[in-house]
Amino acid sequence: QKTFSPNPSAMPGDGCKGNIRYAAIGRISDRVLVATYHHFTAGPPSAKYLAVAQKVLSSDKVLSQQSANVPNAVEDSCCLMQADKKFMYIVFVEKSYPERTAFELLRLIRKDFTDKDATQAESATENSMSKTVKKWMSAACTKYDDLTSVNKVAAVQAQVDDVKMTMEDNVQQMLRQHENLESLEDKADIMRSEAVKFKKGATQLARKMWWQNCRLWAIIIIVTIIVLLIIIFSVCPPCRGQR
């Protein structure tokens, strides 16, 4: 976590703390910056920010990331960007400015631009929309230039996001548990079916073994009777008809 320290070079009484330096919006299809806004005029000239913004917009490597943070892009300023399918949103902030808050500013710029000027920007020429976006972009940069006020909102939003993530995790866990219960029920049904088959098979086997035992005892009894008759006839002459 970076320790933020306000920029001491801001001019007293100009209403700008020097935390937000510069902002720009570029069209991705032809890599044209359609709007720029120089918020902190007491710092480096706008030409330096413009040159870096154009490099960022023209970089396929940066664009592929959809969001990026370029440290020390212009002297003591960091350059952060976000992109959607049509436009790239760029902002320069003081190097120790909280990154999460800077991305909050980018999301606000993106929302305002999408709601108000995105349609016009699809055919706008280079830097032709700077005056159009200046009013709402100035308001957004002024708001986020004062961290003491914006961090309260950011803190509440972070809490809301945490609660949202926790709820989503709980829902996902409940769904996984539900899937596990369904799986257990399916396994229980399979086990019950197998138990019925086993019981039926065991009953049939027991009946078969019982009949086999009965046949075996019948054979043993018949053989025993025959043996006894042979013995009797052999040792008893009267039984053979002799006197």
Coordinates of N, CA and C in Angstrom, one line a residue:
Q1 N 0.8 -1.2 0.0 CA 0.0 0.0 0.0 C 0.9 1.2 0.0
K2 N 0.7 2.1 -1.0 CA 1.5 3.3 -1.1 C 1.0 4.3 -0.1
T3 N 2.0 5.1 0.4 CA 1.7 6.2 1.3 C 1.5 7.5 0.5
F4 N 0.3 8.1 0.5 CA 0.1 9.2 -0.3 C 0.5 10.5 0.4
S5 N 1.2 11.4 -0.4 CA 1.6 12.7 0.1 C 1.2 13.7 -0.9
P6 N 0.5 14.8 -0.5 CA 0.0 15.8 -1.5 C 1.2 16.4 -2.2
N7 N 0.9 16.9 -3.4 CA 2.0 17.5 -4.2 C 2.2 18.9 -3.7
P8 N 3.4 19.3 -3.3 CA 3.6 20.6 -2.7 C 3.8 21.7 -3.8
S9 N 3.9 21.3 -5.1 CA 4.1 22.3 -6.1 C 2.9 23.0 -6.6
A10 N 1.7 22.5 -6.2 CA 0.5 23.2 -6.6 C 0.4 24.6 -6.2
M11 N -0.2 25.4 -7.0 CA -0.2 26.9 -6.7 C -1.3 27.2 -5.7
P12 N -1.0 27.9 -4.6 CA -1.9 28.2 -3.6 C -3.1 29.0 -4.2
G13 N -4.3 28.5 -3.8 CA -5.5 29.3 -4.2 C -6.0 29.0 -5.5
D14 N -5.3 28.1 -6.3 CA -5.8 27.8 -7.6 C -6.9 26.7 -7.6
G15 N -7.2 26.1 -6.4 CA -8.2 25.1 -6.3 C -7.8 23.8 -6.8
C16 N -6.6 23.6 -7.2 CA -6.1 22.3 -7.7 C -4.9 21.9 -6.8
K17 N -5.0 20.6 -6.3 CA -4.0 20.1 -5.4 C -2.9 19.4 -6.2
G18 N -3.0 19.2 -7.5 CA -2.0 18.6 -8.2 C -2.0 17.1 -8.2
N19 N -3.1 16.5 -7.7 CA -3.1 15.1 -7.7 C -3.6 14.5 -9.0
I20 N -4.5 15.2 -9.7 CA -4.9 14.8 -11.0 C -4.3 15.8 -12.0
R21 N -3.5 15.3 -13.0 CA -2.8 16.1 -13.8 C -3.4 16.3 -15.2
Y22 N -3.8 15.2 -15.8 CA -4.2 15.3 -17.3 C -5.1 14.1 -17.6
A23 N -6.0 14.3 -18.5 CA -6.9 13.2 -18.9 C -7.1 13.3 -20.4
A24 N -7.3 12.1 -21.1 CA -7.5 12.1 -22.5 C -8.4 10.9 -22.9
I25 N -9.0 11.0 -24.0 CA -9.9 9.9 -24.5 C -9.5 9.7 -26.0
G26 N -9.2 8.4 -26.3 CA -8.7 8.1 -27.7 C -9.6 7.0 -28.3
R27 N -9.8 7.2 -29.6 CA -10.5 6.2 -30.4 C -9.6 5.1 -30.8
I28 N -9.9 3.8 -30.5 CA -9.0 2.7 -30.8 C -8.9 2.4 -32.2
S29 N -10.0 2.5 -33.0 CA -9.9 2.0 -34.4 C -8.8 2.7 -35.2
D30 N -8.6 4.0 -35.1 CA -7.6 4.7 -35.8 C -6.6 5.4 -34.9
R31 N -6.6 5.1 -33.6 CA -5.6 5.6 -32.6 C -5.6 7.1 -32.6
V32 N -6.7 7.7 -32.6 CA -6.8 9.2 -32.6 C -7.3 9.7 -31.2
L33 N -6.6 10.6 -30.6 CA -7.1 11.2 -29.4 C -8.2 12.3 -29.7
V34 N -9.4 12.0 -29.4 CA -10.5 12.9 -29.8 C -10.7 14.0 -28.7
A35 N -10.2 13.8 -27.5 CA -10.4 14.8 -26.4 C -9.3 14.7 -25.4
T36 N -8.9 15.9 -25.0 CA -7.8 16.0 -23.9 C -8.2 17.1 -22.9
Y37 N -7.7 16.9 -21.7 CA -8.0 17.9 -20.7 C -6.8 18.1 -19.8
H38 N -6.3 19.3 -19.7 CA -5.1 19.6 -18.8 C -5.6 20.2 -17.5
H39 N -5.6 19.4 -16.5 CA -6.2 19.8 -15.2 C -5.3 20.6 -14.4
F40 N -4.0 20.1 -14.2 CA -3.0 20.7 -13.4 C -2.1 21.5 -14.2
T41 N -2.4 22.8 -14.5 CA -1.6 23.6 -15.4 C -0.3 24.1 -14.8
A42 N -0.1 24.0 -13.5 CA 1.1 24.4 -12.8 C 2.3 23.4 -13.0
G43 N 2.0 22.3 -13.5 CA 3.0 21.3 -13.7 C 3.6 21.3 -15.1
P44 N 4.0 20.2 -15.7 CA 4.6 20.1 -17.0 C 3.6 20.6 -18.1
P45 N 4.1 21.0 -19.2 CA 3.2 21.5 -20.3 C 2.4 20.3 -20.8
S46 N 1.2 20.7 -21.4 CA 0.3 19.7 -21.9 C 0.9 18.8 -23.0
A47 N 1.9 19.4 -23.8 CA 2.5 18.7 -24.9 C 3.2 17.4 -24.4
K48 N 3.8 17.4 -23.2 CA 4.4 16.2 -22.7 C 3.4 15.1 -22.4
Y49 N 2.3 15.5 -21.7 CA 1.2 14.5 -21.5 C 0.6 14.0 -22.8
L50 N 0.4 14.9 -23.7 CA -0.2 14.5 -25.0 C 0.7 13.5 -25.7
A51 N 2.0 13.7 -25.7 CA 2.9 12.8 -26.4 C 2.9 11.4 -25.8
V52 N 2.9 11.3 -24.4 CA 2.8 10.0 -23.8 C 1.4 9.4 -24.0
A53 N 0.4 10.2 -23.9 CA -1.0 9.6 -24.1 C -1.1 9.0 -25.5
Q54 N -0.5 9.7 -26.5 CA -0.5 9.1 -27.9 C 0.2 7.8 -28.0
K55 N 1.4 7.7 -27.3 CA 2.2 6.5 -27.3 C 1.4 5.3 -26.7
V56 N 0.7 5.7 -25.5 CA -0.1 4.6 -24.8 C -1.2 4.2 -25.8
L57 N -1.9 5.1 -26.4 CA -3.0 4.8 -27.3 C -2.5 3.9 -28.5
S58 N -1.3 4.2 -29.0 CA -0.8 3.5 -30.1 C -0.2 2.1 -29.8
S59 N 0.0 1.8 -28.5 CA 0.7 0.6 -28.1 C -0.3 -0.6 -28.1
D60 N -0.1 -1.6 -29.0 CA -0.9 -2.8 -29.0 C -0.7 -3.6 -27.7
K61 N 0.5 -3.5 -27.1 CA 0.8 -4.3 -25.9 C 0.0 -3.7 -24.7
V62 N -0.1 -2.4 -24.6 CA -0.9 -1.8 -23.5 C -2.3 -2.0 -23.8
L63 N -2.8 -1.9 -25.0 CA -4.2 -2.1 -25.3 C -4.7 -3.5 -25.0
S64 N -3.8 -4.5 -25.2 CA -4.2 -5.9 -25.0 C -4.5 -6.2 -23.5
Q65 N -4.0 -5.3 -22.6 CA -4.2 -5.5 -21.2 C -5.5 -4.9 -20.7
Q66 N -6.2 -4.1 -21.5 CA -7.5 -3.4 -21.1 C -7.4 -2.5 -20.0
S67 N -6.4 -2.6 -19.1 CA -6.1 -1.6 -18.0 C -4.6 -1.7 -17.7
A68 N -4.0 -0.6 -17.4 CA -2.6 -0.6 -17.2 C -2.2 0.6 -16.4
N69 N -1.0 0.5 -15.7 CA -0.4 1.6 -15.0 C 1.0 1.8 -15.4
V70 N 1.3 3.0 -16.0 CA 2.7 3.3 -16.4 C 3.3 4.2 -15.4
P71 N 4.2 3.8 -14.6 CA 4.8 4.7 -13.6 C 5.8 5.7 -14.2
N72 N 5.9 6.9 -13.6 CA 6.8 7.9 -14.0 C 6.7 8.2 -15.5
A73 N 5.5 8.3 -16.0 CA 5.3 8.5 -17.4 C 5.7 9.9 -17.8
V74 N 5.3 10.9 -17.0 CA 5.7 12.3 -17.2 C 6.2 12.8 -15.9
E75 N 7.6 13.0 -15.8 CA 8.2 13.4 -14.6 C 7.7 12.6 -13.4
D76 N 7.0 13.2 -12.4 CA 6.5 12.5 -11.2 C 5.1 12.1 -11.4
S77 N 4.6 11.9 -12.6 CA 3.2 11.5 -12.8 C 3.1 10.0 -13.3
C78 N 2.1 9.3 -12.9 CA 1.8 8.0 -13.4 C 0.7 8.1 -14.4
C79 N 0.8 7.2 -15.4 CA -0.3 7.2 -16.5 C -1.1 5.9 -16.3
L80 N -2.4 6.0 -16.1 CA -3.2 4.9 -16.0 C -4.3 4.9 -17.1
M81 N -4.6 3.7 -17.6 CA -5.6 3.7 -18.7 C -6.5 2.5 -18.5
Q82 N -7.7 2.7 -19.1 CA -8.7 1.6 -19.3 C -9.3 1.7 -20.7
A83 N -9.7 0.5 -21.2 CA -10.2 0.5 -22.6 C -11.4 -0.4 -22.7
D84 N -12.3 0.0 -23.6 CA -13.4 -0.9 -24.0 C -13.2 -1.2 -25.4
K85 N -14.2 -1.6 -26.1 CA -14.1 -2.1 -27.5 C -13.8 -0.9 -28.5
K86 N -14.2 0.3 -28.1 CA -14.1 1.4 -29.0 C -13.1 2.5 -28.6
F87 N -13.0 2.7 -27.3 CA -12.3 3.9 -26.8 C -11.3 3.5 -25.7
M88 N -10.3 4.3 -25.5 CA -9.3 4.2 -24.4 C -9.4 5.4 -23.6
Y89 N -9.4 5.3 -22.3 CA -9.5 6.4 -21.3 C -8.2 6.5 -20.5
I90 N -7.6 7.6 -20.6 CA -6.3 7.8 -20.0 C -6.3 8.9 -19.0
V91 N -5.6 8.7 -17.9 CA -5.5 9.8 -16.9 C -4.0 9.8 -16.3
F92 N -3.5 10.9 -16.0 CA -2.2 11.1 -15.4 C -2.4 11.6 -14.0
V93 N -1.8 11.0 -13.0 CA -2.0 11.3 -11.6 C -0.6 11.5 -10.9
E94 N -0.6 12.1 -9.8 CA 0.6 12.2 -9.0 C 1.1 10.8 -8.6
K95 N 2.4 10.6 -8.6 CA 3.0 9.2 -8.5 C 2.5 8.4 -7.3
S96 N 2.2 9.1 -6.2 CA 1.8 8.4 -5.0 C 0.3 8.4 -4.8
Y97 N -0.4 8.8 -5.8 CA -1.9 8.8 -5.8 C -2.4 7.3 -5.8
P98 N -3.3 7.0 -4.9 CA -3.8 5.6 -4.8 C -4.3 5.1 -6.2
E99 N -3.8 3.9 -6.6 CA -4.1 3.4 -7.9 C -5.6 3.1 -8.0
R100 N -6.2 2.5 -6.9 CA -7.6 2.1 -7.0 C -8.5 3.3 -7.2
T101 N -8.1 4.4 -6.5 CA -8.9 5.7 -6.7 C -8.8 6.2 -8.1
A102 N -7.6 6.1 -8.6 CA -7.3 6.6 -10.0 C -8.2 5.8 -11.0
F103 N -8.3 4.5 -10.8 CA -9.2 3.7 -11.7 C -10.7 4.0 -11.4
E104 N -11.0 4.4 -10.2 CA -12.4 4.9 -10.0 C -12.7 6.1 -10.8
L105 N -11.7 7.0 -10.9 CA -11.8 8.2 -11.8 C -12.0 7.8 -13.2
L106 N -11.2 6.8 -13.7 CA -11.3 6.4 -15.1 C -12.7 5.8 -15.3
R107 N -13.2 5.1 -14.4 CA -14.6 4.5 -14.6 C -15.6 5.6 -14.7
L108 N -15.4 6.7 -13.9 CA -16.4 7.8 -13.9 C -16.3 8.5 -15.3
I109 N -15.0 8.8 -15.7 CA -14.8 9.4 -17.1 C -15.5 8.5 -18.2
R110 N -15.3 7.3 -18.1 CA -15.8 6.3 -19.1 C -17.3 6.4 -19.1
K111 N -17.9 6.4 -17.9 CA -19.4 6.4 -17.8 C -19.9 7.7 -18.4
D112 N -19.4 8.9 -17.9 CA -19.9 10.2 -18.4 C -19.7 10.3 -19.9
F113 N -18.6 9.8 -20.4 CA -18.3 9.9 -21.9 C -19.3 9.0 -22.6
T114 N -19.5 7.8 -22.1 CA -20.5 6.9 -22.8 C -21.9 7.4 -22.8
D115 N -22.3 8.0 -21.7 CA -23.6 8.5 -21.6 C -23.9 9.8 -22.4
K116 N -22.8 10.6 -22.6 CA -23.0 11.9 -23.1 C -22.4 12.1 -24.5
D117 N -21.3 11.6 -24.8 CA -20.5 12.0 -26.0 C -20.0 10.8 -26.9
A118 N -20.2 9.6 -26.5 CA -19.6 8.5 -27.2 C -20.1 8.4 -28.7
T119 N -21.3 8.7 -29.0 CA -21.8 8.6 -30.3 C -21.2 9.6 -31.2
Q120 N -21.0 10.8 -30.7 CA -20.4 11.9 -31.5 C -18.9 11.6 -31.8
A121 N -18.3 10.9 -30.8 CA -16.8 10.6 -30.8 C -16.5 9.6 -31.9
E122 N -17.4 8.8 -32.4 CA -17.1 7.8 -33.3 C -16.6 8.4 -34.7
S123 N -17.0 9.6 -35.0 CA -16.5 10.2 -36.2 C -15.8 11.5 -36.0
A124 N -15.4 11.8 -34.7 CA -14.8 13.1 -34.4 C -13.3 13.1 -34.9
T125 N -12.8 14.3 -35.2 CA -11.4 14.4 -35.6 C -10.5 14.6 -34.4
E126 N -9.2 14.7 -34.6 CA -8.3 14.7 -33.5 C -8.5 16.0 -32.6
N127 N -8.7 15.7 -31.3 CA -8.8 16.8 -30.3 C -10.0 17.7 -30.5
S128 N -11.0 17.3 -31.4 CA -12.1 18.1 -31.7 C -13.2 18.2 -30.6
M129 N -13.1 17.2 -29.6 CA -14.1 17.2 -28.6 C -13.6 17.7 -27.2
S130 N -12.5 18.3 -27.2 CA -11.9 18.7 -25.9 C -12.8 19.7 -25.2
K131 N -13.4 20.7 -26.0 CA -14.3 21.7 -25.4 C -15.6 21.0 -25.0
T132 N -16.0 20.1 -25.7 CA -17.3 19.4 -25.4 C -17.2 18.7 -24.1
V133 N -16.1 18.0 -23.8 CA -16.0 17.2 -22.6 C -15.5 18.0 -21.4
K134 N -15.0 19.2 -21.7 CA -14.3 19.9 -20.6 C -15.1 20.1 -19.3
K135 N -16.4 20.4 -19.5 CA -17.2 20.7 -18.3 C -17.3 19.5 -17.4
W136 N -17.8 18.4 -17.9 CA -17.9 17.2 -17.0 C -16.6 16.6 -16.6
M137 N -15.6 16.7 -17.5 CA -14.3 16.1 -17.2 C -13.6 17.0 -16.1
S138 N -13.8 18.3 -16.2 CA -13.2 19.2 -15.1 C -13.8 18.8 -13.8
A139 N -15.2 18.6 -13.8 CA -15.9 18.3 -12.5 C -15.4 17.0 -12.0
A140 N -15.1 16.0 -12.8 CA -14.7 14.7 -12.4 C -13.3 14.8 -11.8
C141 N -12.4 15.5 -12.5 CA -11.0 15.6 -12.1 C -10.9 16.4 -10.8
T142 N -11.7 17.5 -10.6 CA -11.8 18.3 -9.4 C -12.2 17.4 -8.2
K143 N -13.2 16.6 -8.5 CA -13.7 15.8 -7.4 C -12.6 14.8 -6.9
Y144 N -12.0 14.1 -7.8 CA -11.0 13.1 -7.4 C -9.6 13.8 -7.1
D145 N -9.5 15.1 -7.4 CA -8.2 15.8 -7.0 C -8.2 15.9 -5.4
D146 N -9.3 15.9 -4.8 CA -9.4 16.1 -3.3 C -9.6 14.7 -2.7
L147 N -8.6 14.0 -2.3 CA -8.7 12.7 -1.8 C -9.5 12.6 -0.5
T148 N -9.5 13.7 0.3 CA -10.1 13.6 1.6 C -11.6 13.4 1.5
S149 N -12.2 13.9 0.4 CA -13.6 13.7 0.2 C -13.9 12.4 -0.6
V150 N -13.1 12.2 -1.6 CA -13.4 11.0 -2.5 C -13.1 9.7 -1.8
N151 N -12.2 9.7 -0.9 CA -11.8 8.4 -0.3 C -12.9 7.9 0.6
K152 N -13.8 8.8 1.2 CA -14.9 8.4 1.9 C -15.9 7.6 1.1
V153 N -16.1 8.1 -0.1 CA -17.0 7.4 -1.0 C -16.4 6.1 -1.5
A154 N -15.1 6.2 -1.7 CA -14.4 5.0 -2.2 C -14.4 3.9 -1.1
A155 N -14.3 4.3 0.2 CA -14.3 3.4 1.3 C -15.6 2.7 1.4
V156 N -16.7 3.5 1.2 CA -18.1 2.9 1.3 C -18.3 2.0 0.1
Q157 N -17.8 2.4 -1.1 CA -17.9 1.5 -2.2 C -17.2 0.2 -2.1
A158 N -16.0 0.4 -1.5 CA -15.2 -0.8 -1.2 C -15.9 -1.8 -0.3
Q159 N -16.6 -1.3 0.7 CA -17.3 -2.1 1.6 C -18.5 -2.8 0.9
V160 N -19.1 -2.0 0.1 CA -20.2 -2.6 -0.7 C -19.7 -3.7 -1.6
D161 N -18.6 -3.5 -2.3 CA -18.0 -4.5 -3.1 C -17.6 -5.7 -2.3
D162 N -17.1 -5.5 -1.1 CA -16.7 -6.7 -0.3 C -17.9 -7.5 0.1
V163 N -19.0 -6.8 0.5 CA -20.2 -7.5 0.8 C -20.8 -8.2 -0.4
K164 N -20.7 -7.6 -1.6 CA -21.2 -8.2 -2.8 C -20.4 -9.5 -3.1
M165 N -19.1 -9.4 -3.0 CA -18.2 -10.5 -3.3 C -18.5 -11.7 -2.3
T166 N -18.7 -11.3 -1.0 CA -19.0 -12.3 0.0 C -20.3 -13.0 -0.3
M167 N -21.3 -12.2 -0.7 CA -22.6 -12.8 -1.0 C -22.5 -13.7 -2.3
E168 N -21.7 -13.3 -3.2 CA -21.5 -14.1 -4.4 C -20.8 -15.4 -4.1
D169 N -19.8 -15.3 -3.2 CA -19.1 -16.5 -2.7 C -20.0 -17.5 -2.0
N170 N -20.9 -16.9 -1.1 CA -21.9 -17.7 -0.4 C -22.8 -18.4 -1.3
V171 N -23.3 -17.6 -2.4 CA -24.2 -18.2 -3.3 C -23.5 -19.4 -4.1
Q172 N -22.3 -19.1 -4.5 CA -21.5 -20.2 -5.2 C -21.3 -21.4 -4.3
Q173 N -21.0 -21.2 -3.0 CA -20.9 -22.3 -2.1 C -22.2 -23.1 -1.9
M174 N -23.3 -22.3 -1.8 CA -24.6 -23.0 -1.7 C -24.9 -23.8 -2.9
L175 N -24.5 -23.3 -4.1 CA -24.8 -24.0 -5.4 C -23.9 -25.3 -5.4
R176 N -22.7 -25.2 -4.9 CA -21.8 -26.3 -4.9 C -22.3 -27.4 -3.9
Q177 N -22.8 -26.9 -2.8 CA -23.4 -27.8 -1.8 C -24.6 -28.5 -2.3
H178 N -25.4 -27.7 -3.1 CA -26.6 -28.3 -3.7 C -26.3 -29.4 -4.7
E179 N -25.2 -29.1 -5.5 CA -24.8 -30.1 -6.5 C -24.2 -31.3 -5.7
N180 N -23.5 -31.1 -4.6 CA -23.0 -32.3 -3.8 C -24.2 -33.1 -3.3
L181 N -25.2 -32.4 -2.8 CA -26.4 -33.1 -2.3 C -27.1 -33.9 -3.4
E182 N -27.2 -33.3 -4.5 CA -27.8 -34.1 -5.6 C -27.0 -35.3 -6.0
S183 N -25.7 -35.1 -6.0 CA -24.8 -36.2 -6.3 C -24.9 -37.3 -5.2
L184 N -25.0 -36.9 -4.0 CA -25.2 -37.9 -2.9 C -26.5 -38.6 -3.0
E185 N -27.6 -37.9 -3.4 CA -28.9 -38.5 -3.6 C -28.8 -39.5 -4.8
D186 N -28.1 -39.1 -5.8 CA -28.0 -40.1 -7.0 C -27.2 -41.3 -6.5
K187 N -26.2 -41.1 -5.8 CA -25.4 -42.3 -5.3 C -26.2 -43.2 -4.4
A188 N -27.0 -42.5 -3.5 CA -27.9 -43.3 -2.6 C -28.9 -44.1 -3.4
D189 N -29.5 -43.5 -4.4 CA -30.5 -44.2 -5.3 C -29.8 -45.4 -5.9
I190 N -28.6 -45.2 -6.4 CA -27.8 -46.3 -7.0 C -27.6 -47.4 -6.0
M191 N -27.1 -47.0 -4.8 CA -26.9 -48.0 -3.8 C -28.1 -48.8 -3.4
R192 N -29.3 -48.1 -3.3 CA -30.5 -48.8 -3.0 C -30.9 -49.8 -4.1
S193 N -30.7 -49.4 -5.3 CA -31.0 -50.3 -6.4 C -30.1 -51.5 -6.4
E194 N -28.8 -51.2 -6.1 CA -27.9 -52.4 -6.0 C -28.2 -53.3 -4.8
A195 N -28.7 -52.7 -3.7 CA -29.0 -53.5 -2.6 C -30.2 -54.4 -2.9
V196 N -31.2 -53.8 -3.6 CA -32.4 -54.6 -4.0 C -32.0 -55.8 -4.9
K197 N -31.1 -55.5 -5.9 CA -30.6 -56.5 -6.7 C -29.8 -57.6 -5.9
F198 N -29.0 -57.1 -5.0 CA -28.2 -58.1 -4.2 C -29.1 -59.0 -3.3
K199 N -30.1 -58.3 -2.7 CA -31.1 -59.1 -1.9 C -31.8 -60.1 -2.7
K200 N -32.2 -59.7 -3.9 CA -33.0 -60.6 -4.8 C -32.0 -61.8 -5.3
G201 N -30.8 -61.4 -5.6 CA -29.9 -62.5 -6.0 C -29.5 -63.4 -4.9
A202 N -29.4 -62.8 -3.6 CA -29.1 -63.7 -2.5 C -30.2 -64.6 -2.2
T203 N -31.5 -64.2 -2.3 CA -32.6 -65.0 -2.1 C -32.7 -66.2 -3.1
Q204 N -32.4 -65.8 -4.4 CA -32.4 -66.9 -5.4 C -31.3 -67.9 -5.2
L205 N -30.1 -67.4 -4.8 CA -29.0 -68.3 -4.5 C -29.3 -69.2 -3.3
A206 N -29.9 -68.6 -2.2 CA -30.3 -69.4 -1.1 C -31.3 -70.5 -1.4
R207 N -32.3 -70.1 -2.3 CA -33.3 -71.1 -2.7 C -32.6 -72.3 -3.6
K208 N -31.7 -71.9 -4.4 CA -31.0 -72.8 -5.3 C -30.1 -73.8 -4.4
M209 N -29.4 -73.2 -3.4 CA -28.6 -74.0 -2.5 C -29.5 -75.0 -1.7
W210 N -30.7 -74.5 -1.3 CA -31.6 -75.4 -0.5 C -32.0 -76.6 -1.3
W211 N -32.4 -76.3 -2.6 CA -32.8 -77.5 -3.5 C -31.6 -78.4 -3.8
Q212 N -30.4 -77.8 -3.9 CA -29.2 -78.7 -4.1 C -29.0 -79.6 -2.9
N213 N -29.2 -79.0 -1.7 CA -29.0 -79.8 -0.4 C -30.1 -80.9 -0.3
C214 N -31.3 -80.5 -0.7 CA -32.4 -81.5 -0.7 C -32.1 -82.7 -1.6
R215 N -31.6 -82.4 -2.8 CA -31.2 -83.5 -3.8 C -30.1 -84.3 -3.2
L216 N -29.1 -83.6 -2.6 CA -28.0 -84.3 -2.1 C -28.4 -85.3 -0.9
W217 N -29.3 -84.8 0.0 CA -29.8 -85.7 1.0 C -30.6 -86.8 0.5
A218 N -31.4 -86.5 -0.5 CA -32.2 -87.6 -1.1 C -31.3 -88.7 -1.7
I219 N -30.2 -88.3 -2.4 CA -29.3 -89.3 -3.0 C -28.6 -90.1 -1.9
I220 N -28.2 -89.3 -0.8 CA -27.6 -90.0 0.3 C -28.5 -91.1 1.0
I221 N -29.8 -90.7 1.2 CA -30.7 -91.6 1.8 C -31.0 -92.8 0.9
I222 N -31.1 -92.6 -0.4 CA -31.4 -93.7 -1.4 C -30.2 -94.6 -1.4
V223 N -29.0 -94.1 -1.4 CA -27.8 -94.9 -1.4 C -27.7 -95.7 -0.2
T224 N -28.0 -95.1 1.0 CA -27.9 -95.7 2.3 C -28.9 -96.9 2.3
I225 N -30.1 -96.7 1.8 CA -31.1 -97.8 1.8 C -30.7 -98.9 1.0
I226 N -30.1 -98.6 -0.2 CA -29.6 -99.7 -1.1 C -28.5 -100.5 -0.4
V227 N -27.6 -99.8 0.2 CA -26.5 -100.5 0.9 C -27.0 -101.4 2.0
L228 N -28.0 -100.8 2.8 CA -28.6 -101.6 3.9 C -29.3 -102.9 3.3
L229 N -30.0 -102.8 2.2 CA -30.7 -103.9 1.6 C -29.7 -105.0 1.2
I230 N -28.6 -104.5 0.5 CA -27.6 -105.4 0.1 C -27.0 -106.2 1.3
I231 N -26.7 -105.5 2.3 CA -26.1 -106.1 3.5 C -27.1 -107.1 4.1
I232 N -28.4 -106.7 4.2 CA -29.4 -107.6 4.8 C -29.5 -108.8 4.0
F233 N -29.6 -108.7 2.7 CA -29.8 -109.9 1.8 C -28.5 -110.8 1.8
S234 N -27.4 -110.2 2.1 CA -26.2 -111.0 2.1 C -26.0 -111.8 3.4
V235 N -26.4 -111.3 4.5 CA -26.2 -112.0 5.8 C -27.4 -112.8 6.3
C236 N -28.5 -112.6 5.6 CA -29.8 -113.2 6.1 C -30.3 -114.2 5.0
P237 N -30.0 -115.5 5.1 CA -30.5 -116.5 4.1 C -32.0 -116.5 3.9
P238 N -32.8 -116.4 5.0 CA -34.2 -116.4 4.8 C -34.7 -115.3 3.9
C239 N -33.9 -114.2 4.0 CA -34.3 -113.0 3.2 C -34.1 -113.3 1.8
R240 N -33.2 -114.4 1.5 CA -32.9 -114.7 0.1 C -33.8 -115.8 -0.4
G241 N -34.7 -116.4 0.5 CA -35.6 -117.5 0.2 C -35.0 -118.8 0.5
Q242 N -33.9 -118.9 1.3 CA -33.2 -120.1 1.6 C -33.7 -120.6 3.0
R243 N -33.8 -121.9 3.2 CA -34.2 -122.5 4.5 C -33.1 -123.2 5.2

